Short mmCIF file of C-alpha atoms in Angstrom, two decimals:
data_model
loop_
_atom_site.label_atom_id
_atom_site.label_comp_id
_atom_site.label_asym_id
_atom_site.label_seq_id
_atom_site.Cartn_x
_atom_site.Cartn_y
_atom_site.Cartn_z
CA MET M 993 32.58 -21.64 1.06
CA LYS M 994 31.38 -18.03 1.34
CA LYS M 995 30.69 -17.04 4.93
CA ASP M 996 27.94 -14.47 4.28
CA LEU M 997 25.13 -16.99 4.85
CA PHE M 998 26.87 -19.00 7.57
CA GLN M 999 24.55 -19.65 10.54
CA LYS M 1000 21.73 -17.62 8.96
CA THR M 1001 18.26 -19.05 9.50
CA VAL M 1002 16.20 -19.54 6.34
CA ILE M 1003 12.63 -20.78 5.97
CA ILE M 1004 11.76 -22.35 2.62
CA THR M 1005 8.17 -23.18 1.70
CA GLY M 1006 7.45 -25.74 -0.99
CA ALA M 1007 10.70 -27.43 0.04
CA SER M 1008 9.67 -31.01 -0.71
CA SER M 1009 10.63 -30.99 -4.40
CA GLY M 1010 11.83 -28.95 -7.37
CA ILE M 1011 13.07 -25.42 -6.74
CA GLY M 1012 12.41 -25.56 -3.00
CA ARG M 1013 14.40 -28.74 -2.54
CA ALA M 1014 17.33 -27.44 -4.60
CA THR M 1015 17.26 -24.15 -2.69
CA ALA M 1016 17.39 -25.94 0.66
CA VAL M 1017 20.47 -27.86 -0.47
CA GLU M 1018 22.18 -24.67 -1.68
CA PHE M 1019 21.53 -22.82 1.58
CA ALA M 1020 22.77 -25.80 3.60
CA ARG M 1021 25.94 -25.89 1.54
CA ALA M 1022 26.38 -22.19 2.27
CA GLY M 1023 26.24 -22.90 6.00
CA ALA M 1024 22.71 -21.75 6.77
CA LYS M 1025 20.27 -23.27 9.24
CA VAL M 1026 17.36 -24.50 7.18
CA VAL M 1027 13.68 -24.74 8.05
CA LEU M 1028 11.84 -27.00 5.60
CA ALA M 1029 8.13 -26.44 5.02
CA ALA M 1030 5.71 -28.28 2.72
CA ARG M 1031 2.71 -30.59 3.02
CA ASN M 1032 4.64 -33.81 2.26
CA GLU M 1033 6.29 -34.71 5.56
CA LYS M 1034 7.96 -37.84 4.16
CA SER M 1035 9.71 -35.89 1.39
CA LEU M 1036 10.82 -33.25 3.90
CA ALA M 1037 12.32 -35.94 6.14
CA GLU M 1038 14.21 -37.39 3.17
CA LEU M 1039 15.53 -33.94 2.29
CA ALA M 1040 16.60 -33.33 5.89
CA ALA M 1041 18.61 -36.56 5.75
CA GLU M 1042 20.19 -35.42 2.48
CA ILE M 1043 21.25 -32.13 4.03
CA ALA M 1044 22.56 -33.72 7.25
CA PRO M 1045 26.04 -34.54 5.84
CA TYR M 1046 26.70 -30.80 5.41
CA GLY M 1047 26.56 -30.51 9.21
CA ARG M 1048 23.84 -27.90 9.14
CA GLU M 1049 20.93 -27.71 11.56
CA VAL M 1050 17.60 -28.58 9.94
CA LEU M 1051 14.03 -28.22 11.18
CA VAL M 1052 11.11 -29.93 9.44
CA VAL M 1053 7.69 -28.30 9.86
CA PRO M 1054 4.89 -29.80 7.71
CA THR M 1055 2.89 -26.81 6.51
CA ASP M 1056 -0.02 -26.00 4.23
CA VAL M 1057 0.61 -22.36 3.28
CA THR M 1058 -3.08 -21.81 2.50
CA GLN M 1059 -3.78 -22.18 6.22
CA ARG M 1060 -2.68 -19.07 8.13
CA PRO M 1061 -2.50 -20.85 11.53
CA GLN M 1062 -0.11 -23.43 10.06
CA VAL M 1063 2.12 -20.68 8.67
CA ARG M 1064 2.06 -18.98 12.07
CA ARG M 1065 3.13 -22.26 13.68
CA LEU M 1066 5.94 -22.57 11.12
CA VAL M 1067 7.35 -19.17 12.07
CA GLU M 1068 6.90 -19.81 15.80
CA GLU M 1069 8.69 -23.16 15.65
CA ALA M 1070 11.56 -21.64 13.66
CA LEU M 1071 11.93 -18.87 16.25
CA ALA M 1072 11.70 -21.32 19.14
CA ARG M 1073 14.44 -23.49 17.64
CA PHE M 1074 16.81 -20.89 16.22
CA GLY M 1075 15.85 -17.61 17.88
CA ARG M 1076 15.73 -15.63 14.66
CA ILE M 1077 14.65 -15.74 11.03
CA ASP M 1078 17.00 -14.08 8.56
CA ILE M 1079 15.53 -15.19 5.24
CA PHE M 1080 12.06 -16.28 4.18
CA VAL M 1081 11.81 -17.95 0.75
CA SER M 1082 8.19 -18.18 -0.43
CA ASN M 1083 8.33 -20.90 -3.03
CA ALA M 1084 5.22 -23.05 -2.51
CA GLY M 1085 3.09 -23.14 -5.64
CA ILE M 1086 0.78 -25.18 -7.83
CA TYR M 1087 0.29 -25.12 -11.60
CA HIS M 1088 -3.11 -25.26 -13.29
CA ARG M 1089 -3.49 -25.36 -17.06
CA CYS M 1090 -6.94 -24.53 -18.40
CA PRO M 1091 -8.43 -22.04 -20.90
CA VAL M 1092 -10.23 -19.18 -19.20
CA ARG M 1093 -13.54 -20.12 -20.85
CA ASP M 1094 -13.42 -23.54 -19.16
CA LEU M 1095 -11.93 -22.45 -15.84
CA ARG M 1096 -13.91 -23.46 -12.78
CA VAL M 1097 -14.03 -20.76 -10.13
CA GLU M 1098 -13.07 -23.24 -7.42
CA ASP M 1099 -9.91 -24.18 -9.35
CA GLY M 1100 -8.98 -20.52 -9.73
CA GLU M 1101 -9.52 -20.00 -6.00
CA ARG M 1102 -7.28 -22.96 -5.17
CA VAL M 1103 -4.46 -21.65 -7.35
CA MET M 1104 -4.82 -18.21 -5.78
CA ALA M 1105 -4.90 -19.70 -2.28
CA VAL M 1106 -1.51 -21.34 -2.74
CA ASN M 1107 0.35 -19.02 -5.12
CA PHE M 1108 -0.85 -15.68 -3.76
CA TYR M 1109 -2.33 -16.05 -0.28
CA GLY M 1110 0.38 -18.54 0.65
CA PHE M 1111 2.89 -15.77 0.00
CA LEU M 1112 0.83 -13.16 1.85
CA HIS M 1113 0.44 -15.41 4.90
CA GLY M 1114 4.18 -15.93 5.10
CA VAL M 1115 4.95 -12.23 4.75
CA GLN M 1116 2.51 -11.19 7.44
CA GLU M 1117 3.74 -13.81 9.90
CA VAL M 1118 7.48 -13.26 9.45
CA LEU M 1119 7.54 -9.50 8.90
CA PRO M 1120 6.91 -8.33 12.49
CA HIS M 1121 9.97 -10.29 13.65
CA MET M 1122 12.17 -8.90 10.86
CA LEU M 1123 10.99 -5.32 11.40
CA ALA M 1124 11.65 -5.58 15.13
CA ARG M 1125 15.22 -6.66 14.36
CA LYS M 1126 15.51 -4.16 11.47
CA GLU M 1127 17.00 -6.95 9.42
CA GLY M 1128 15.79 -9.70 7.12
CA HIS M 1129 15.18 -10.78 3.55
CA ILE M 1130 11.97 -12.00 1.90
CA VAL M 1131 12.25 -13.82 -1.42
CA LEU M 1132 9.25 -14.50 -3.65
CA VAL M 1133 9.72 -17.24 -6.22
CA SER M 1134 7.26 -16.06 -8.84
CA SER M 1135 7.47 -16.77 -12.58
CA VAL M 1136 8.00 -15.01 -15.88
CA ASP M 1137 4.26 -15.73 -16.15
CA GLY M 1138 3.94 -13.09 -13.44
CA LYS M 1139 5.06 -10.49 -15.97
CA LYS M 1140 3.76 -11.89 -19.28
CA GLY M 1141 0.86 -14.32 -19.33
CA LEU M 1142 0.95 -17.42 -21.49
CA PRO M 1143 -2.19 -19.30 -22.56
CA PRO M 1144 -3.87 -21.43 -21.37
CA ASP M 1145 -2.57 -20.64 -17.87
CA GLY M 1146 -5.10 -17.99 -16.85
CA ALA M 1147 -5.49 -18.93 -13.18
CA TYR M 1148 -1.76 -19.54 -12.68
CA VAL M 1149 -0.87 -16.28 -14.43
CA ALA M 1150 -3.41 -14.30 -12.41
CA ALA M 1151 -2.00 -15.63 -9.13
CA LYS M 1152 1.59 -14.99 -10.18
CA PHE M 1153 0.76 -11.46 -11.35
CA ALA M 1154 -0.91 -10.83 -7.99
CA ALA M 1155 2.06 -12.15 -6.00
CA THR M 1156 4.58 -10.26 -8.13
CA GLY M 1157 2.58 -7.06 -7.68
CA LEU M 1158 2.39 -7.57 -3.92
CA ALA M 1159 6.16 -8.05 -3.77
CA GLU M 1160 6.64 -4.84 -5.81
CA VAL M 1161 4.62 -2.85 -3.30
CA LEU M 1162 6.16 -4.58 -0.28
CA ARG M 1163 9.68 -3.81 -1.49
CA GLN M 1164 8.85 -0.11 -1.64
CA GLU M 1165 7.05 -0.10 1.70
CA LEU M 1166 10.08 -1.66 3.39
CA HIS M 1167 12.62 0.78 1.97
CA SER M 1168 15.08 1.88 4.68
CA THR M 1169 13.69 -0.60 7.24
CA GLY M 1170 16.57 -3.07 6.91
CA VAL M 1171 14.23 -5.69 5.45
CA HIS M 1172 14.81 -6.49 1.78
CA VAL M 1173 12.49 -8.05 -0.79
CA SER M 1174 13.58 -9.94 -3.91
CA THR M 1175 11.42 -11.38 -6.66
CA VAL M 1176 12.84 -14.31 -8.64
CA LEU M 1177 11.16 -14.89 -12.01
CA PRO M 1178 12.05 -18.28 -13.54
CA GLY M 1179 11.04 -19.33 -17.02
CA ARG M 1180 10.24 -23.00 -17.58
CA VAL M 1181 11.79 -25.15 -14.85
CA ASP M 1182 12.21 -28.93 -14.92
CA THR M 1183 10.03 -29.72 -11.90
CA PRO M 1184 7.13 -32.12 -11.23
CA LEU M 1185 4.70 -29.21 -11.77
CA ILE M 1186 5.26 -29.28 -15.53
CA ALA M 1187 6.68 -32.77 -16.00
CA ASP M 1188 4.05 -33.55 -18.67
CA LEU M 1189 4.55 -30.30 -20.58
CA SER M 1190 6.56 -30.31 -23.79
CA VAL M 1191 8.12 -26.91 -24.52
CA PRO M 1192 9.95 -25.42 -27.55
CA TRP M 1193 13.75 -25.25 -27.63
CA ILE M 1194 13.72 -21.48 -27.20
CA SER M 1195 11.93 -21.96 -23.87
CA ALA M 1196 13.78 -25.10 -22.75
CA LYS M 1197 13.32 -26.19 -19.16
CA ILE M 1198 16.17 -25.28 -16.86
CA PRO M 1199 17.21 -27.35 -13.83
CA PRO M 1200 15.84 -26.23 -10.46
CA GLU M 1201 19.42 -25.90 -9.21
CA ARG M 1202 19.87 -22.95 -11.54
CA VAL M 1203 16.94 -21.16 -9.94
CA ALA M 1204 18.27 -22.03 -6.48
CA LYS M 1205 21.58 -20.35 -7.30
CA ALA M 1206 19.65 -17.28 -8.51
CA ILE M 1207 17.81 -17.18 -5.17
CA LEU M 1208 21.07 -17.17 -3.23
CA LYS M 1209 22.41 -14.47 -5.56
CA ALA M 1210 19.30 -12.37 -4.91
CA VAL M 1211 19.90 -12.62 -1.17
CA ARG M 1212 23.63 -12.03 -1.30
CA LYS M 1213 23.41 -9.02 -3.61
CA LYS M 1214 20.06 -7.74 -2.34
CA LYS M 1215 18.63 -7.83 -5.84
CA ALA M 1216 15.15 -6.38 -6.34
CA GLU M 1217 14.43 -8.79 -9.19
CA ILE M 1218 16.14 -11.62 -11.05
CA VAL M 1219 14.92 -13.26 -14.26
CA VAL M 1220 16.32 -16.73 -14.95
CA PRO M 1221 17.37 -17.72 -17.55
CA TRP M 1222 18.21 -14.27 -18.75
CA LEU M 1223 18.13 -14.08 -22.56
CA GLY M 1224 14.86 -15.73 -23.67
CA PRO M 1225 12.52 -14.41 -20.95
CA LYS M 1226 14.14 -10.97 -20.93
CA THR M 1227 13.65 -10.70 -24.68
CA LEU M 1228 9.99 -11.66 -24.34
CA LEU M 1229 9.44 -9.13 -21.56
CA PHE M 1230 11.22 -6.42 -23.56
CA LEU M 1231 9.06 -7.08 -26.62
CA ASN M 1232 5.95 -7.04 -24.47
CA THR M 1233 6.99 -3.70 -22.97
CA LEU M 1234 7.40 -2.24 -26.45
CA SER M 1235 3.99 -3.56 -27.46
CA PRO M 1236 1.74 -6.18 -25.85
CA ARG M 1237 0.69 -7.29 -29.33
CA LEU M 1238 4.36 -7.81 -30.20
CA GLY M 1239 4.70 -9.94 -27.08
CA ASP M 1240 1.59 -11.90 -28.08
CA TRP M 1241 3.10 -12.42 -31.55
CA ALA M 1242 6.29 -13.88 -30.02
CA VAL M 1243 4.26 -16.27 -27.87
CA ARG M 1244 2.36 -17.53 -30.95
CA VAL M 1245 5.33 -17.76 -33.32
CA PHE M 1246 7.56 -19.63 -30.89
CA ARG M 1247 4.65 -21.62 -29.39
CA LEU M 1248 5.79 -20.64 -25.92
CA GLU M 1249 2.65 -22.05 -24.33
CA GLY M 1250 4.02 -25.56 -24.91
CA ARG M 1251 1.91 -28.70 -25.21
CA GLU M 1252 0.92 -31.44 -22.85
CA ARG M 1253 2.70 -34.63 -23.86
CA SER M 1254 -0.54 -36.56 -24.16
CA PHE M 1255 -1.45 -34.32 -27.12
CA VAL M 1256 1.96 -34.37 -28.84
#
């Protein structure tokens, strides 16, 4: 076991399932103290029991990241229990699939509240502590959708673009402070969020454990950005950089938007 993360304190939002759950297990295996945050307290308790055999200390704090006071309580309880926060993984997110023409404003606001403001709340609550110590690492789990939008995910894409952009600025603002920022951009991931979505082979769903390993790599190597998996998404982003219309063409030809199983 590598010792670089041993006894580090890490907060993970959206820890009750999918990427967050897998990330918590990976950090526990690496020897970190893990703070689990999500709305589903029962799932968090089950995860804490799963991690227990690794001998790591675990704190469960039910949290709705859209509520700033709850995020503040999360950080305060982590500090009260462990005395420091070394890593903050902002992973909480929701997925909403709807053409822009049919999108209800209230649905767009909800997606933004979780996927963007949930990240902002966490950053603003944990950052003063990290800056005071001149040490820390903030990880945003965004999406390839935060670099190239796929229809009909307008609200989700908008929120991910916003969060990715905020992380870009934050990383530059924190240069030379000792606090690092990493953005992890997964493609399709086999999680409950898109369980009913059928995707083409070229955009096959990857296991959440693969993203979790990328998150630990981002922390260990202080990566500014990691795209996972590498080949397919990187190719799409490269084509889109050459020409947005070329990127649009690739999305249409390979049907990257996928289809809900009920319509297959």
